[in-house]
Amino acid sequence: MRFETGVDIDASQERVWRILADVVRWPEFLPTMTRVAYTGDGPLGPGVRVRIKQPALPPMVWEVTEFTDGTSFTWRAASGGVVTVAGHVLTPRPGGGVSVLLTIAQSGPLAPLVGLLTGGRTRRYVRTEAESLKRRCEAGSAGR
């Protein structure tokens, strides 16, 4: 399974990145996150591991595999024969604001079955995360 969604946000790239990269605060504005905590030291960066609990899903530990400060990060989690990779990419828009691309891909021997069983929820979660990030970043005028 592979899914991606994008959203244009009318806020500075710095503001969007600051909110996106502050993963432990995601439960404040993402209804798809119950708890997010570093398993060691933060902040977000290469090799950092984060434990995430989401509604109706078991907790998973995600490890940052790619990181470009201010622009993007990718992390990976493995569980039950499925490897999940999620990407977060910011691209400046001409005239201001930023486009955010969120991707999620699953592979491994059980990925087709897991995709069939949870694909709809996964797509809803990713879309909700993009829309919630937009609302959070555009709220107020600070950091624009």
PDB file of C-alpha atoms in Angstrom:
ATOM      1  CA  MET A   1       0.000   0.000   0.000  1.00  0.00           C
ATOM      2  CA  ARG A   2       1.171   3.505  -0.825  1.00  0.00           C
ATOM      3  CA  PHE A   3      -0.763   6.680  -0.182  1.00  0.00           C
ATOM      4  CA  GLU A   4       0.060  10.359  -0.348  1.00  0.00           C
ATOM      5  CA  THR A   5      -1.787  13.559   0.275  1.00  0.00           C
ATOM      6  CA  GLY A   6      -0.824  17.185   0.044  1.00  0.00           C
ATOM      7  CA  VAL A   7      -2.021  20.459   1.435  1.00  0.00           C
ATOM      8  CA  ASP A   8      -1.122  24.098   0.808  1.00  0.00           C
ATOM      9  CA  ILE A   9      -0.574  26.089   3.987  1.00  0.00           C
ATOM     10  CA  ASP A  10      -0.653  29.876   4.184  1.00  0.00           C
ATOM     11  CA  ALA A  11       2.132  30.236   6.737  1.00  0.00           C
ATOM     12  CA  SER A  12       5.895  30.585   6.575  1.00  0.00           C
ATOM     13  CA  GLN A  13       7.996  27.500   5.999  1.00  0.00           C
ATOM     14  CA  GLU A  14       9.706  28.171   9.330  1.00  0.00           C
ATOM     15  CA  ARG A  15       6.385  28.116  11.194  1.00  0.00           C
ATOM     16  CA  VAL A  16       5.164  24.965   9.437  1.00  0.00           C
ATOM     17  CA  TRP A  17       8.469  23.194  10.091  1.00  0.00           C
ATOM     18  CA  ARG A  18       8.522  24.242  13.748  1.00  0.00           C
ATOM     19  CA  ILE A  19       5.051  22.749  14.258  1.00  0.00           C
ATOM     20  CA  LEU A  20       5.670  19.646  12.119  1.00  0.00           C
ATOM     21  CA  ALA A  21       9.026  18.817  13.716  1.00  0.00           C
ATOM     22  CA  ASP A  22       7.708  19.229  17.281  1.00  0.00           C
ATOM     23  CA  VAL A  23       6.286  15.706  17.144  1.00  0.00           C
ATOM     24  CA  VAL A  24       5.656  15.300  20.891  1.00  0.00           C
ATOM     25  CA  ARG A  25       3.051  18.097  20.650  1.00  0.00           C
ATOM     26  CA  TRP A  26       1.140  16.444  17.785  1.00  0.00           C
ATOM     27  CA  PRO A  27      -1.582  15.059  20.103  1.00  0.00           C
ATOM     28  CA  GLU A  28      -2.530  18.683  20.921  1.00  0.00           C
ATOM     29  CA  PHE A  29      -3.924  19.169  17.412  1.00  0.00           C
ATOM     30  CA  LEU A  30      -3.950  15.789  15.637  1.00  0.00           C
ATOM     31  CA  PRO A  31      -6.969  13.654  16.561  1.00  0.00           C
ATOM     32  CA  THR A  32      -5.090  10.715  15.006  1.00  0.00           C
ATOM     33  CA  MET A  33      -2.451  10.788  17.762  1.00  0.00           C
ATOM     34  CA  THR A  34      -3.049   9.786  21.373  1.00  0.00           C
ATOM     35  CA  ARG A  35       0.552   9.962  22.619  1.00  0.00           C
ATOM     36  CA  VAL A  36       3.950  10.757  21.098  1.00  0.00           C
ATOM     37  CA  ALA A  37       7.176  10.460  23.091  1.00  0.00           C
ATOM     38  CA  TYR A  38      10.871  10.187  22.361  1.00  0.00           C
ATOM     39  CA  THR A  39      12.344   6.840  23.403  1.00  0.00           C
ATOM     40  CA  GLY A  40      15.634   8.639  24.069  1.00  0.00           C
ATOM     41  CA  ASP A  41      16.770  12.188  23.617  1.00  0.00           C
ATOM     42  CA  GLY A  42      15.138  14.615  21.212  1.00  0.00           C
ATOM     43  CA  PRO A  43      14.836  16.749  19.186  1.00  0.00           C
ATOM     44  CA  LEU A  44      13.857  15.162  15.911  1.00  0.00           C
ATOM     45  CA  GLY A  45      16.843  14.181  13.791  1.00  0.00           C
ATOM     46  CA  PRO A  46      18.587  11.240  12.106  1.00  0.00           C
ATOM     47  CA  GLY A  47      18.387   8.034  14.125  1.00  0.00           C
ATOM     48  CA  VAL A  48      15.964   9.473  16.704  1.00  0.00           C
ATOM     49  CA  ARG A  49      13.259   7.048  17.803  1.00  0.00           C
ATOM     50  CA  VAL A  50       9.715   8.076  18.706  1.00  0.00           C
ATOM     51  CA  ARG A  51       6.968   5.938  20.251  1.00  0.00           C
ATOM     52  CA  ILE A  52       3.522   6.765  18.874  1.00  0.00           C
ATOM     53  CA  LYS A  53       0.121   5.606  20.071  1.00  0.00           C
ATOM     54  CA  GLN A  54      -2.795   6.155  17.709  1.00  0.00           C
ATOM     55  CA  PRO A  55      -6.491   5.412  18.235  1.00  0.00           C
ATOM     56  CA  ALA A  56      -7.415   1.814  17.290  1.00  0.00           C
ATOM     57  CA  LEU A  57      -3.774   0.901  16.553  1.00  0.00           C
ATOM     58  CA  PRO A  58      -1.056  -0.692  18.672  1.00  0.00           C
ATOM     59  CA  PRO A  59       1.825   1.565  19.782  1.00  0.00           C
ATOM     60  CA  MET A  60       4.716   1.678  17.314  1.00  0.00           C
ATOM     61  CA  VAL A  61       8.271   2.924  17.498  1.00  0.00           C
ATOM     62  CA  TRP A  62       9.332   5.056  14.530  1.00  0.00           C
ATOM     63  CA  GLU A  63      12.974   5.762  13.680  1.00  0.00           C
ATOM     64  CA  VAL A  64      13.994   8.795  11.625  1.00  0.00           C
ATOM     65  CA  THR A  65      15.854   7.493   8.566  1.00  0.00           C
ATOM     66  CA  GLU A  66      16.178  10.691   6.531  1.00  0.00           C
ATOM     67  CA  PHE A  67      16.254  14.247   7.808  1.00  0.00           C
ATOM     68  CA  THR A  68      16.787  17.637   6.190  1.00  0.00           C
ATOM     69  CA  ASP A  69      16.337  20.334   8.824  1.00  0.00           C
ATOM     70  CA  GLY A  70      13.618  22.798   7.863  1.00  0.00           C
ATOM     71  CA  THR A  71      12.461  20.771   4.854  1.00  0.00           C
ATOM     72  CA  SER A  72      11.730  17.072   5.359  1.00  0.00           C
ATOM     73  CA  PHE A  73      11.958  13.914   7.377  1.00  0.00           C
ATOM     74  CA  THR A  74      11.167  10.270   6.816  1.00  0.00           C
ATOM     75  CA  TRP A  75      10.714   7.673   9.485  1.00  0.00           C
ATOM     76  CA  ARG A  76      10.225   3.925   9.542  1.00  0.00           C
ATOM     77  CA  ALA A  77       8.417   1.442  11.807  1.00  0.00           C
ATOM     78  CA  ALA A  78       8.299  -2.345  11.615  1.00  0.00           C
ATOM     79  CA  SER A  79       5.701  -4.574  13.226  1.00  0.00           C
ATOM     80  CA  GLY A  80       4.133  -7.943  12.527  1.00  0.00           C
ATOM     81  CA  GLY A  81       5.683  -8.567   9.116  1.00  0.00           C
ATOM     82  CA  VAL A  82       4.998  -5.044   7.851  1.00  0.00           C
ATOM     83  CA  VAL A  83       7.435  -2.182   7.361  1.00  0.00           C
ATOM     84  CA  THR A  84       5.812   1.242   7.244  1.00  0.00           C
ATOM     85  CA  VAL A  85       7.655   4.296   5.929  1.00  0.00           C
ATOM     86  CA  ALA A  86       6.158   7.775   6.311  1.00  0.00           C
ATOM     87  CA  GLY A  87       7.473  10.932   4.659  1.00  0.00           C
ATOM     88  CA  HIS A  88       6.901  14.601   5.463  1.00  0.00           C
ATOM     89  CA  VAL A  89       8.094  17.155   2.879  1.00  0.00           C
ATOM     90  CA  LEU A  90       7.756  20.946   2.783  1.00  0.00           C
ATOM     91  CA  THR A  91       8.071  22.843  -0.498  1.00  0.00           C
ATOM     92  CA  PRO A  92       7.921  26.655  -0.679  1.00  0.00           C
ATOM     93  CA  ARG A  93       5.126  27.992  -2.888  1.00  0.00           C
ATOM     94  CA  PRO A  94       5.704  30.878  -5.280  1.00  0.00           C
ATOM     95  CA  GLY A  95       4.194  33.960  -3.691  1.00  0.00           C
ATOM     96  CA  GLY A  96       4.360  32.587  -0.153  1.00  0.00           C
ATOM     97  CA  GLY A  97       3.255  29.732   1.972  1.00  0.00           C
ATOM     98  CA  VAL A  98       4.294  26.134   1.694  1.00  0.00           C
ATOM     99  CA  SER A  99       3.034  22.888   0.220  1.00  0.00           C
ATOM    100  CA  VAL A 100       3.183  19.869   2.505  1.00  0.00           C
ATOM    101  CA  LEU A 101       3.326  16.347   1.110  1.00  0.00           C
ATOM    102  CA  LEU A 102       2.637  13.434   3.472  1.00  0.00           C
ATOM    103  CA  THR A 103       3.320   9.908   2.229  1.00  0.00           C
ATOM    104  CA  ILE A 104       2.945   6.461   3.718  1.00  0.00           C
ATOM    105  CA  ALA A 105       4.024   3.148   2.227  1.00  0.00           C
ATOM    106  CA  GLN A 106       3.878  -0.384   3.588  1.00  0.00           C
ATOM    107  CA  SER A 107       5.915  -3.373   2.487  1.00  0.00           C
ATOM    108  CA  GLY A 108       6.709  -6.846   3.744  1.00  0.00           C
ATOM    109  CA  PRO A 109       5.054 -10.249   3.589  1.00  0.00           C
ATOM    110  CA  LEU A 110       1.893  -9.189   5.412  1.00  0.00           C
ATOM    111  CA  ALA A 111       1.587  -5.725   3.841  1.00  0.00           C
ATOM    112  CA  PRO A 112      -1.130  -6.711   1.329  1.00  0.00           C
ATOM    113  CA  LEU A 113      -3.325  -8.148   4.088  1.00  0.00           C
ATOM    114  CA  VAL A 114      -2.708  -5.240   6.474  1.00  0.00           C
ATOM    115  CA  GLY A 115      -3.386  -2.799   3.631  1.00  0.00           C
ATOM    116  CA  LEU A 116      -6.680  -4.516   2.922  1.00  0.00           C
ATOM    117  CA  LEU A 117      -7.708  -4.466   6.587  1.00  0.00           C
ATOM    118  CA  THR A 118      -6.468  -1.008   7.593  1.00  0.00           C
ATOM    119  CA  GLY A 119      -5.905   0.888   4.338  1.00  0.00           C
ATOM    120  CA  GLY A 120      -9.077   2.969   4.648  1.00  0.00           C
ATOM    121  CA  ARG A 121      -8.224   4.046   8.199  1.00  0.00           C
ATOM    122  CA  THR A 122      -4.639   4.807   7.226  1.00  0.00           C
ATOM    123  CA  ARG A 123      -5.755   7.039   4.350  1.00  0.00           C
ATOM    124  CA  ARG A 124      -8.243   8.849   6.629  1.00  0.00           C
ATOM    125  CA  TYR A 125      -5.557   9.369   9.267  1.00  0.00           C
ATOM    126  CA  VAL A 126      -3.056  10.822   6.785  1.00  0.00           C
ATOM    127  CA  ARG A 127      -5.667  13.172   5.276  1.00  0.00           C
ATOM    128  CA  THR A 128      -6.771  14.249   8.762  1.00  0.00           C
ATOM    129  CA  GLU A 129      -3.152  14.906   9.727  1.00  0.00           C
ATOM    130  CA  ALA A 130      -2.604  17.133   6.669  1.00  0.00           C
ATOM    131  CA  GLU A 131      -5.825  19.098   7.299  1.00  0.00           C
ATOM    132  CA  SER A 132      -5.100  19.426  11.037  1.00  0.00           C
ATOM    133  CA  LEU A 133      -1.551  20.632  10.373  1.00  0.00           C
ATOM    134  CA  LYS A 134      -2.940  23.277   8.014  1.00  0.00           C
ATOM    135  CA  ARG A 135      -5.417  24.512  10.644  1.00  0.00           C
ATOM    136  CA  ARG A 136      -2.731  24.626  13.347  1.00  0.00           C
ATOM    137  CA  CYS A 137      -0.206  26.462  11.168  1.00  0.00           C
ATOM    138  CA  GLU A 138      -2.690  29.017   9.847  1.00  0.00           C
ATOM    139  CA  ALA A 139      -4.180  29.779  13.281  1.00  0.00           C
ATOM    140  CA  GLY A 140      -3.288  33.308  14.407  1.00  0.00           C
ATOM    141  CA  SER A 141      -0.657  35.377  12.698  1.00  0.00           C
ATOM    142  CA  ALA A 142       2.430  34.500  14.764  1.00  0.00           C
ATOM    143  CA  GLY A 143       5.305  33.217  12.672  1.00  0.00           C
ATOM    144  CA  ARG A 144       3.872  34.122   9.293  1.00  0.00           C
TER     145      ARG A 144
END
